[in-house]
Coordinates of C-alpha atoms and ligand atoms in Angstrom, one line a residue:
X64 CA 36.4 13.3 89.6
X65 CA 34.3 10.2 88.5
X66 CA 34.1 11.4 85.4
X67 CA 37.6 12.4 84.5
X68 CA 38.4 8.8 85.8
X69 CA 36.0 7.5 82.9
X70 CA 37.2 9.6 80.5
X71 CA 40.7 8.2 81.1
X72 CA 39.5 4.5 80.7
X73 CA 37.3 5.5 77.5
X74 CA 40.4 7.1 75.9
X75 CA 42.6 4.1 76.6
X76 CA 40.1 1.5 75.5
X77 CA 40.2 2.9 72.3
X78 CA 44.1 2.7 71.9
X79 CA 45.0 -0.5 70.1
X80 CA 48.7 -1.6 71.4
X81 CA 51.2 0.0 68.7
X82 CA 52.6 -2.5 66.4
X83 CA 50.3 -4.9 67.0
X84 CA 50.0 -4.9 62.8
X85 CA 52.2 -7.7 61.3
X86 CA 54.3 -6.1 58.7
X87 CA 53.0 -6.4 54.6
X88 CA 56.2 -8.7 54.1
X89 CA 56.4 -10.3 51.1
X90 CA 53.8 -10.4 47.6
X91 CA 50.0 -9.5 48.2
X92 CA 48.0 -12.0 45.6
X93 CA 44.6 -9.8 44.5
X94 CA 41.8 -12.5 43.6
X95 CA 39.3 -11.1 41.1
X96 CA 35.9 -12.8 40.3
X97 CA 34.8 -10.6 37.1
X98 CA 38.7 -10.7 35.7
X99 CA 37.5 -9.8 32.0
X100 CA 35.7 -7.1 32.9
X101 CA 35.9 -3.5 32.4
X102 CA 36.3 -2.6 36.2
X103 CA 38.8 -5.5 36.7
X104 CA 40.8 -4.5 33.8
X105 CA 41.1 -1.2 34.6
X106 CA 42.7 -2.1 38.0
X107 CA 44.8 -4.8 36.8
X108 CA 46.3 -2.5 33.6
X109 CA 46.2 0.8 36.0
X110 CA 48.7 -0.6 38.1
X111 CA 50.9 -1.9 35.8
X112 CA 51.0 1.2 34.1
X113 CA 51.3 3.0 37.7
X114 CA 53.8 0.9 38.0
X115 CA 55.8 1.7 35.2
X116 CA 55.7 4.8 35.8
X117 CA 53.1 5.9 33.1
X118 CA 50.5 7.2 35.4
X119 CA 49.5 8.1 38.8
X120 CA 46.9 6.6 41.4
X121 CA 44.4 9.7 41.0
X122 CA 41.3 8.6 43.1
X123 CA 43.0 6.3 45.3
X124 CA 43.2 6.8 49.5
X125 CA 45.9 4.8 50.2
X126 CA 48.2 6.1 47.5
X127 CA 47.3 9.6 47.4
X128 CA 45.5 10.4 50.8
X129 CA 47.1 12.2 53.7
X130 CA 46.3 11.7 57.7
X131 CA 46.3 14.6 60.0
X132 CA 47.5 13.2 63.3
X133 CA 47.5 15.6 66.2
X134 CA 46.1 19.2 66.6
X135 CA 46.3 21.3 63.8
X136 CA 49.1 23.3 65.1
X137 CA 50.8 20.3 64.9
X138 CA 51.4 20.8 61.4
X139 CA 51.7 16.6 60.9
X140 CA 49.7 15.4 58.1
X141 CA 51.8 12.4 56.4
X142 CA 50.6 9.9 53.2
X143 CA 48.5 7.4 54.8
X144 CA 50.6 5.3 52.7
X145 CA 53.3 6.7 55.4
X146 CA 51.3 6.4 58.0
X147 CA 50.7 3.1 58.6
X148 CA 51.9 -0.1 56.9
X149 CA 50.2 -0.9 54.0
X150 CA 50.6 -3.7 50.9
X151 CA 53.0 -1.7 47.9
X152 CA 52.4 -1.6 44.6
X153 CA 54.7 -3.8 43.5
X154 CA 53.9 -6.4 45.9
X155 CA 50.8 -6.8 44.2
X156 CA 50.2 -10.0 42.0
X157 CA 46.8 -11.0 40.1
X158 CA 44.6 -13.7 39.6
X159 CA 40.9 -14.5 38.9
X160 CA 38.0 -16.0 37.0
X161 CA 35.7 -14.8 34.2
X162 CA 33.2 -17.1 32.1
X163 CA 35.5 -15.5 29.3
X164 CA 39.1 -16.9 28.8
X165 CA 40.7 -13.6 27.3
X166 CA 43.4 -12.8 28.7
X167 CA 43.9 -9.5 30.7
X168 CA 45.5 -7.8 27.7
X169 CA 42.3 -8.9 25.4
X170 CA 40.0 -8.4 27.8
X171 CA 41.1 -5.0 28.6
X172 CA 41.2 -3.7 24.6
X173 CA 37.3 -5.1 24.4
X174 CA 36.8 -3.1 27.7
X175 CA 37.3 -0.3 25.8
X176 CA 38.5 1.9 28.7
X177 CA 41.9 2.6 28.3
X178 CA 44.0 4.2 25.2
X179 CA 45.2 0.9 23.1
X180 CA 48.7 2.7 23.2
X181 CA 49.0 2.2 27.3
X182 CA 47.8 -1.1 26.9
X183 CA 49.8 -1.8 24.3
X184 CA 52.8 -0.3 26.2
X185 CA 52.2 -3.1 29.2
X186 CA 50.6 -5.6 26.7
X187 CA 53.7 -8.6 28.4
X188 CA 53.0 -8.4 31.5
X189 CA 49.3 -8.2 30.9
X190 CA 49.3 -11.4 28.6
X191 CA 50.7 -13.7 31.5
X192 CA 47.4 -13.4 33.6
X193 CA 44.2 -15.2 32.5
X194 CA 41.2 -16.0 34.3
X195 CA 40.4 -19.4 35.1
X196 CA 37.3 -21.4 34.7
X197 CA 34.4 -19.5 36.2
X198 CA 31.3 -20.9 38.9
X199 CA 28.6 -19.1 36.8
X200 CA 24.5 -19.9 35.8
X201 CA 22.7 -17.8 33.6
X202 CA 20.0 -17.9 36.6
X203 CA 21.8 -15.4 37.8
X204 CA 22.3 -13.5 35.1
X205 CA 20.5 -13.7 31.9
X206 CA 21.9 -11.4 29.4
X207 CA 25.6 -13.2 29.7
X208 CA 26.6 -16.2 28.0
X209 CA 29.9 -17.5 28.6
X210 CA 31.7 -21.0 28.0
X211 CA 35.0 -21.0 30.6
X212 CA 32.9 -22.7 33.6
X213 CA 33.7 -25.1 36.1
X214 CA 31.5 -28.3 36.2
X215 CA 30.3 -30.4 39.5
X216 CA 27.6 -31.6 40.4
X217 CA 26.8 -29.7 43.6
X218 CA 27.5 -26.3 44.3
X219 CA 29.3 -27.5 47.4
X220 CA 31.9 -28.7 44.2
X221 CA 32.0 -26.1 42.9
X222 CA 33.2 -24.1 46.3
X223 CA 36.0 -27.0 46.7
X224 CA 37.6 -26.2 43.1
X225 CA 37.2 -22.4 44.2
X226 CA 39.6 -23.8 47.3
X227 CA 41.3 -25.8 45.1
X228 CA 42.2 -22.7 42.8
X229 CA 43.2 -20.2 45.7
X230 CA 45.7 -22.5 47.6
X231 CA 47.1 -23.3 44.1
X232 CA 47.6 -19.5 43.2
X233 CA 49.0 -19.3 46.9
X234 CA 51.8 -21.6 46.2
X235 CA 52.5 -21.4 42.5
X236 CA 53.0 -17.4 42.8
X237 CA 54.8 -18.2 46.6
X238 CA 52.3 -15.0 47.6
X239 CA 52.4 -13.7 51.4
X240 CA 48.6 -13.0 51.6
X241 CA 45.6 -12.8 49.3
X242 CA 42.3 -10.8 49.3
X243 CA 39.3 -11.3 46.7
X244 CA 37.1 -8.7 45.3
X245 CA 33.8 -9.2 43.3
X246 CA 33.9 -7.3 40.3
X247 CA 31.8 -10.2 38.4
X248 CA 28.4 -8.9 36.8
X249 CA 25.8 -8.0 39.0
X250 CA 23.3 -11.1 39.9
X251 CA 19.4 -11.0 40.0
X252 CA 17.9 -10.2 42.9
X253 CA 17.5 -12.5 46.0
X254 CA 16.3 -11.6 49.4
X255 CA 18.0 -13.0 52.6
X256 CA 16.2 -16.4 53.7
X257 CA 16.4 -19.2 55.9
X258 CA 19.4 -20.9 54.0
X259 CA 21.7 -18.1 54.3
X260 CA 21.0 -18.0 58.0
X261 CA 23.5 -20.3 59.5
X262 CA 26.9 -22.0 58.3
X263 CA 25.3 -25.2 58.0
X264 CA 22.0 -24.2 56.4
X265 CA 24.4 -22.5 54.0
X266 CA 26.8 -25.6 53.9
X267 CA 23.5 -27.8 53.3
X268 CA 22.1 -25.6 51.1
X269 CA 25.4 -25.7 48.8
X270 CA 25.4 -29.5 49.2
X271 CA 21.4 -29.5 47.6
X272 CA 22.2 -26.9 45.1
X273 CA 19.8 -24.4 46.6
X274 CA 18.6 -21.8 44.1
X275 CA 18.6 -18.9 46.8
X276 CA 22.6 -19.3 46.7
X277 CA 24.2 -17.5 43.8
X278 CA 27.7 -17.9 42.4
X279 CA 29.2 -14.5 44.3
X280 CA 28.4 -16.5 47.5
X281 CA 30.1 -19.4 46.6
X282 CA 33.4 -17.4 45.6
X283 CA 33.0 -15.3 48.8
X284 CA 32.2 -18.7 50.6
X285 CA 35.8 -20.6 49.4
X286 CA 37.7 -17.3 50.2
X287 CA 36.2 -17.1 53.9
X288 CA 37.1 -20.8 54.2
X289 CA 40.3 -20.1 52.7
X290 CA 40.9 -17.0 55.4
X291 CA 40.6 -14.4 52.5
X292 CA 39.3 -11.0 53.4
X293 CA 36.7 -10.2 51.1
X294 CA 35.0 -7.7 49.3
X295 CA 31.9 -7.2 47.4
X296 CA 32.2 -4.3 44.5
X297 CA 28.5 -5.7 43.3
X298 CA 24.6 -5.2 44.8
X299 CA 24.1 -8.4 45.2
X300 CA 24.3 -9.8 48.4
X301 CA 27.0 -12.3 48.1
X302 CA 28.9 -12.2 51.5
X303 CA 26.0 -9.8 53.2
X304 CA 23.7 -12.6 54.8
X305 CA 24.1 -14.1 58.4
X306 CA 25.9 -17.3 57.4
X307 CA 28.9 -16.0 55.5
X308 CA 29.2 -13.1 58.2
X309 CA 29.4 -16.0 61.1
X310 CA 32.0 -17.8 59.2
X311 CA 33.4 -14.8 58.7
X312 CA 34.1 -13.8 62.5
X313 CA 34.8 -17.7 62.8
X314 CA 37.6 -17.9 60.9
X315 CA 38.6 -14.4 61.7
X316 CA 38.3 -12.8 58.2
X317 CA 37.3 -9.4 57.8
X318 CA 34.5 -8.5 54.9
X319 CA 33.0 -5.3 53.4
X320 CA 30.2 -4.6 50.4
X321 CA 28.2 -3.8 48.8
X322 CA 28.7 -2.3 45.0
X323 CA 31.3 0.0 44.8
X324 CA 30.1 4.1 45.3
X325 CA 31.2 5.5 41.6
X326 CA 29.7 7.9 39.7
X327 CA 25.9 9.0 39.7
X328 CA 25.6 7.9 43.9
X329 CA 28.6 8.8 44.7
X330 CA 27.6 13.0 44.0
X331 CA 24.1 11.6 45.6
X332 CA 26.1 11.3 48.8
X333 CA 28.2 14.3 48.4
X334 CA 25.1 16.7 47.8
X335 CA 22.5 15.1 50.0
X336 CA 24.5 15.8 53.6
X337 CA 25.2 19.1 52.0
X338 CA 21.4 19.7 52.0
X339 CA 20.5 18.3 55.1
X340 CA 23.1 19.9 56.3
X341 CA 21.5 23.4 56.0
X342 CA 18.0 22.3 56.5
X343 CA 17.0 22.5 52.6
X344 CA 13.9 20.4 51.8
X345 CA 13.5 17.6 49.0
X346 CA 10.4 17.5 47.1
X347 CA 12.2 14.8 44.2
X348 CA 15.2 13.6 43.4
X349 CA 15.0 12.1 40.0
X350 CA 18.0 10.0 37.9
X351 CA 18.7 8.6 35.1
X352 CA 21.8 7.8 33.2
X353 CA 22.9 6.0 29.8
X354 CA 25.9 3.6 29.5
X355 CA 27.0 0.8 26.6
X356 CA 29.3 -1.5 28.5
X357 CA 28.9 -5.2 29.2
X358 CA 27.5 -4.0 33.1
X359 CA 25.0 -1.5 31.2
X360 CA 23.8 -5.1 29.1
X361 CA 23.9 -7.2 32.4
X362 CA 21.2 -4.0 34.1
X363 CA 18.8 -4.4 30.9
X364 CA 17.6 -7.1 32.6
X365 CA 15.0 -6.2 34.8
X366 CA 16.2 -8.9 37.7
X367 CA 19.8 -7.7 37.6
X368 CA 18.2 -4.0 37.8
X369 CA 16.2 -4.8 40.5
X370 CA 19.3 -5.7 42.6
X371 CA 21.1 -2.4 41.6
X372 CA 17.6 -0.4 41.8
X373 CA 17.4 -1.3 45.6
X374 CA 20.9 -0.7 46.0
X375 CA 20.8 3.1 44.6
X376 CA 17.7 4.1 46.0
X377 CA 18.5 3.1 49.9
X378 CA 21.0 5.9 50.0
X379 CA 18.9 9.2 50.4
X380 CA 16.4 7.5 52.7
X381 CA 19.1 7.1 55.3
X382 CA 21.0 10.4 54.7
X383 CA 17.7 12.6 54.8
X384 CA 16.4 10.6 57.6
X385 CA 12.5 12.2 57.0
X386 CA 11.3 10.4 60.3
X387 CA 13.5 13.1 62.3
X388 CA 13.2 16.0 59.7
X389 CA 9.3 15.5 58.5
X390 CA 8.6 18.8 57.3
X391 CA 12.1 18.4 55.2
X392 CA 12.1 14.8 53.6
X393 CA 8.8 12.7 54.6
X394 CA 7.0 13.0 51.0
X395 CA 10.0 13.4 48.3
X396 CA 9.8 11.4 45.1
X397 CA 13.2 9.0 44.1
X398 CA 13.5 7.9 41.1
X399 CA 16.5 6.1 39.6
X400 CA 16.7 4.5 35.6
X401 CA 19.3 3.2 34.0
X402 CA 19.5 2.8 30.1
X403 CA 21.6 0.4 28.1
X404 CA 23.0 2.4 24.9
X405 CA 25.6 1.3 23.4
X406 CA 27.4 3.6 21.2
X407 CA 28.3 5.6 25.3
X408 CA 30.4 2.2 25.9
X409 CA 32.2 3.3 29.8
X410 CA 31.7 6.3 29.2
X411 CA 28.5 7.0 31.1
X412 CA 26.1 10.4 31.3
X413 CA 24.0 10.6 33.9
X414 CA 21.5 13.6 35.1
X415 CA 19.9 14.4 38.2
X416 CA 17.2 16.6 38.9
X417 CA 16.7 17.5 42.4
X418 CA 13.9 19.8 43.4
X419 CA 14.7 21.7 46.6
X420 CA 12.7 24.3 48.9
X421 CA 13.5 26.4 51.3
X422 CA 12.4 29.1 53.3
X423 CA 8.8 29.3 53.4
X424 CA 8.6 26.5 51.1
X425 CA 9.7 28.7 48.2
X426 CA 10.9 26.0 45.1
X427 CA 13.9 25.8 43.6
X428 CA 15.9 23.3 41.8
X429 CA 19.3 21.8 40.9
X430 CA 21.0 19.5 37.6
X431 CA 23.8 17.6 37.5
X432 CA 25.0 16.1 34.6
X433 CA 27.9 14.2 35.2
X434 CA 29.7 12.8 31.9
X435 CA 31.8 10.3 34.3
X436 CA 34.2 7.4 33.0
X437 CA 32.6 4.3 35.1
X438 CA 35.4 2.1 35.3
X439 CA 38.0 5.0 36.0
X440 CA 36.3 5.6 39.4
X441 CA 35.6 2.2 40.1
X442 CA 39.6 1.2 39.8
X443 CA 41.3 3.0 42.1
X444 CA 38.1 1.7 45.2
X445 CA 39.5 -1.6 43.8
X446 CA 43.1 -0.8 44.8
X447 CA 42.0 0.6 48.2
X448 CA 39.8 -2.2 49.0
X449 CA 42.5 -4.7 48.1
X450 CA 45.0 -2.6 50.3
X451 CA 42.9 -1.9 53.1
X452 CA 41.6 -5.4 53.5
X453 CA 44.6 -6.6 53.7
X454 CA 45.6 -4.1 56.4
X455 CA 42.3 -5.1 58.4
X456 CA 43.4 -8.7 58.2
X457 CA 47.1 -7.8 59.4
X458 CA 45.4 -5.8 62.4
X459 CA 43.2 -8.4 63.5
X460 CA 40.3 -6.9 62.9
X461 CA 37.7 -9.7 61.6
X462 CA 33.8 -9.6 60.2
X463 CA 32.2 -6.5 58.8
X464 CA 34.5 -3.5 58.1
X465 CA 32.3 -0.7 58.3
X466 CA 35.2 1.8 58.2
X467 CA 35.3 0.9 54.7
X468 CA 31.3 2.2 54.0
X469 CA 33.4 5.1 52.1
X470 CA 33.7 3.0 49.1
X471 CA 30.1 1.5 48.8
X472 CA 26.6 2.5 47.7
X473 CA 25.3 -0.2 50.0
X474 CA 27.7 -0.3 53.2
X475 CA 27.1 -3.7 55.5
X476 CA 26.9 -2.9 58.6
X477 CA 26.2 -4.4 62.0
X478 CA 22.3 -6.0 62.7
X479 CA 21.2 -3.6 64.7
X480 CA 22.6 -0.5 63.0
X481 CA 21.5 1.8 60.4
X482 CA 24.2 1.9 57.8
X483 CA 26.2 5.5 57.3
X484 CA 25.6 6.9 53.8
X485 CA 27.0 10.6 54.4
X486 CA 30.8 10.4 52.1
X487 CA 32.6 13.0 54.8
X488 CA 31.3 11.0 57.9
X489 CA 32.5 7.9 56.1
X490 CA 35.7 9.3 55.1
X491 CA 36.2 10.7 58.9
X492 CA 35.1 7.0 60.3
X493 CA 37.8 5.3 58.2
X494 CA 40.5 8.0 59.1
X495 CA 39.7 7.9 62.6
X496 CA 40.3 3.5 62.2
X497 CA 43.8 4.3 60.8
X498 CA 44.6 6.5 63.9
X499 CA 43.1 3.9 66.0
X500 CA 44.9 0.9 64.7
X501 CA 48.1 2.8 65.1
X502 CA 47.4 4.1 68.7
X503 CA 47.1 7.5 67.7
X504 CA 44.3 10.1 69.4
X505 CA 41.1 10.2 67.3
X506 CA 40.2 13.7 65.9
X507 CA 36.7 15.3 67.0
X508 CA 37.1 18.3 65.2
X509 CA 36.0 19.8 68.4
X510 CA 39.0 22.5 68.7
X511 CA 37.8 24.6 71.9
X512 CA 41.5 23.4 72.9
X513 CA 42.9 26.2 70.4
X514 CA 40.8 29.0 72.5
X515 CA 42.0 30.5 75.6
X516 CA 38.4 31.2 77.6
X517 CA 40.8 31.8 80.9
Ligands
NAD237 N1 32.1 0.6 37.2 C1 31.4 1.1 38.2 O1 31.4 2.3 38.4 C2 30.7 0.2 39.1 C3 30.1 0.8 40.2 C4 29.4 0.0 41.1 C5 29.3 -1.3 40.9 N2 29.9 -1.9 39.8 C6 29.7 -3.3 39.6 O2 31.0 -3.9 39.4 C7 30.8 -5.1 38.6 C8 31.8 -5.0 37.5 O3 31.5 -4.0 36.6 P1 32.1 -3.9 35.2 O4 31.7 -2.6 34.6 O5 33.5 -4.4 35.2 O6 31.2 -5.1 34.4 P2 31.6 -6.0 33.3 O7 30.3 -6.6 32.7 O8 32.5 -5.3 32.3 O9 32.5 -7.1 34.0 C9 31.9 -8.1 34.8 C10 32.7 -9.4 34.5 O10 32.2 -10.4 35.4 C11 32.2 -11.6 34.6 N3 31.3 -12.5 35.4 C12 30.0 -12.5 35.6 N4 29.6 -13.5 36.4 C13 30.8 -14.2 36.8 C14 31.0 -15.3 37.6 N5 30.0 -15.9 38.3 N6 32.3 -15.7 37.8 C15 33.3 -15.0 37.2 N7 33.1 -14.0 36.3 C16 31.9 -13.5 36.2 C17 31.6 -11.2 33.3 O11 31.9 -12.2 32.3 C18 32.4 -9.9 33.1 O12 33.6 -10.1 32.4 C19 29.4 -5.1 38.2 O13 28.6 -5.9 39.1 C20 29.0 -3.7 38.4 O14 27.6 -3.5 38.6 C21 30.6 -1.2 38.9

């Protein structure tokens, strides 16, 4: 009896009260630090050309994705899109900064990612947006050099013209609600220290230009302020560090990071659970890949790799978890290179090698070589990020998102957690959120229900 009684509380704890989302009235304003870039373009051109009807949202949840809600028999699997209010299309309005001024149109035919026809095809509309002035240093990241910066004396002055900008854009484009998401270069490596521990060693440390706080926290600082949800399509750690995640459930604004799960680690997460799944042991995994774009440049540099490095090589430890399968994972060699080569521009190859064993220890092996278009599966994480976000910050929900791990390489997650890695548990965490957040049962998968043992 006791514990039917529990299971009745348990069930209705998790029901949010329905319609407790404010509706996406009105224009969603997408900030994006990194505006020049090839990522950023591609999003910003993809959905004008979406929009016009020249192309369709391949890779993206929101647009594409359905929801089964109910038991199977049910039959009722609607668009997410459907399924729960979300930002459209053409409510979506852009802004951002680059240390570049070209405008989106420029920026987009350097890019090199998309036919010049399309491009040409939107080449108005994508005229009228240029990035403004830029918080940048070169400490950050060497192998840029770029002249459209901001100047102040303190990077706490910098942060206020970051303010400045965002309510500007707010009322000059007489937007609803904004979001930001980092898809500036990747910044050298810094580990998480005593500044970034509390608001005000953070404010302090902004006030005394501290070297330990990069640019990407600044931007993610003045969106927090600003109430922005925010997410991190980068390694570095920008808004993952104690400080920003305080002011973050502060001012109720949800976050999400790190560096967006494309290519190379996104089949590392799709074949590792597959393994573990069926108990197949990893001797090595070894991976390398070539790529000419400006982000393949910014990795040459062995303290922008480093940050990427750690970033790509934390996924298999978690997903093969070796301290609970020993005899499986405990001594397999990772290896992860990336090489700048120009003449490959976005159009990346990479190769994996994985040596496996199974039964008796009996070797065997597996190669991938995935010719993948970088910036074509980065833009459509962009577009969910910017429409999920926003959802999260309709729904209340404030701090880390971790429902959102699906689209990084790096998921933040909760202090005393280990983050989630495996794609299909990810995928079935952030589907079980949307049934959540619209008061609907969550689905186990467990399906005795269907079988009559009477
Ligand atoms: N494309 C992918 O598949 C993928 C996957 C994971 C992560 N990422 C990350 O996404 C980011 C963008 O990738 P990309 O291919 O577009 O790179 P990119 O080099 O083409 O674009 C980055 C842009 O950021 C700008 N920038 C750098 N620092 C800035 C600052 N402080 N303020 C404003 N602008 C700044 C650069 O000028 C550049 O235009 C990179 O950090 C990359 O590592 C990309």
């Amino acid at each position: 009896m006791a514990t039917t009684k529990n299971k009745k509380t348990k069930k209705s704890e998790l029901k949010l009260k329905k319609n407790s989302i404010t509706a996406p009235k009105g224009k969603l304003g997408v900030l994006l630090p990194g505006m020049s870039g090839a990522v950023s373009t591609t999003f910003v051109a993809g959905v004008e050309a979406i929009k016009a009807g020249l192309g369709k949202p391949i890779g993206s949840l929101t647009q594409m994705g359905t929801i089964r809600i109910g038991k199977r028999t049910d039959k009722n699997s609607p668009y997410i899109k459907d399924f729960i209010p979300l930002a459209d299309l053409d409510d979506l309005v852009f802004a951002g900064w680059d240390i570049f001024p070209d405008n989106c149109y420029e920026a987009a035919i350097k890019s090199g990612v998309l036919d010049k026809n399309l491009l040409d095809e939107l080449k108005g509309d994508l005229e009228e947006i240029s990035p403004m002035t830029a918080v940048f240093s070169r400490k950050y990241v060497k192998n840029l050099n770029g002249k459209h910066l901001k100047k102040g004396k303190t990077k706490m002055d910098l942060a206020e013209q970051l303010i400045e900008d965002i309510k500007r854009f707010k009322k000059e484009s007489g937007i609803d609600r904004l979001v930001m998401v980092w898809c500036g270069s990747t910044e050298v490596f810094i580990q998480a220290s005593k500044v970034h521990s509390t608001i005000k060693s953070f404010e302090e440390g902004m006030k005394n230009n501290h070297a330990a706080i990069a640019p990407s926290m600044i931007y993610a600082y003045a969106a927090i302020k600003c109430g922005v949800p925010y997410a991190n399509g980068a390694p570095n750690l920008s808004a993952d560090i104690p400080a920003l995640n305080k002011l973050a459930k502060q001012k109720k604004v949800p976050i999400s990071g790190k560096d967006f799960k494309t290519g190379q680690t996104l089949m590392k997460t799709i074949l590792a659970p597959g393994l573990k799944s069926r108990m197949i042991g990893v001797n090595g995994w070894f991976s390398t890949n070539i790529l000419g774009n400006r982000d393949g440049e910014v990795l040459d540099d062995p303290y922008s790799f480093k940050t990427k490095e750690q970033s790509k090589l934390s996924v298999l430890e978690y997903i093969f978890q070796p301290d609970l399968y020993p005899d499986l994972y405990s001594d397999y060699y990772h290896k992860v290179r990336i090489n700048y080569y120009p003449p490959r521009g976005d159009a990346k190859e990479a190769w994996d090698n994985i040596d496996i064993f199974g039964w008796l220890n009996y070797p065997m092996q597996i190669k991938v070589n995935f010719l993948c278009r970088d910036s074509i599966l980065a833009a459509p994480i962009v577009l969910d990020l910017a429409i999920f976000l926003d959802l999260a910050g309709r729904a209340g929900l404030h701090g880390i998102q971790e429902w959102l791990s699906f689209y990084f390489k790096s998921p933040m997650h909760g202090e005393n957690l280990y983050p989630e890695h495996d794609v299909f548990i990810q995928l079935m965490k952030l589907k079980n959120t949307l049934r959540y957040l619209q008061g609907e049962d969550l689905i186990t998968h467990l399906g005795l229900d269907y079988y009559d043992f009477a």
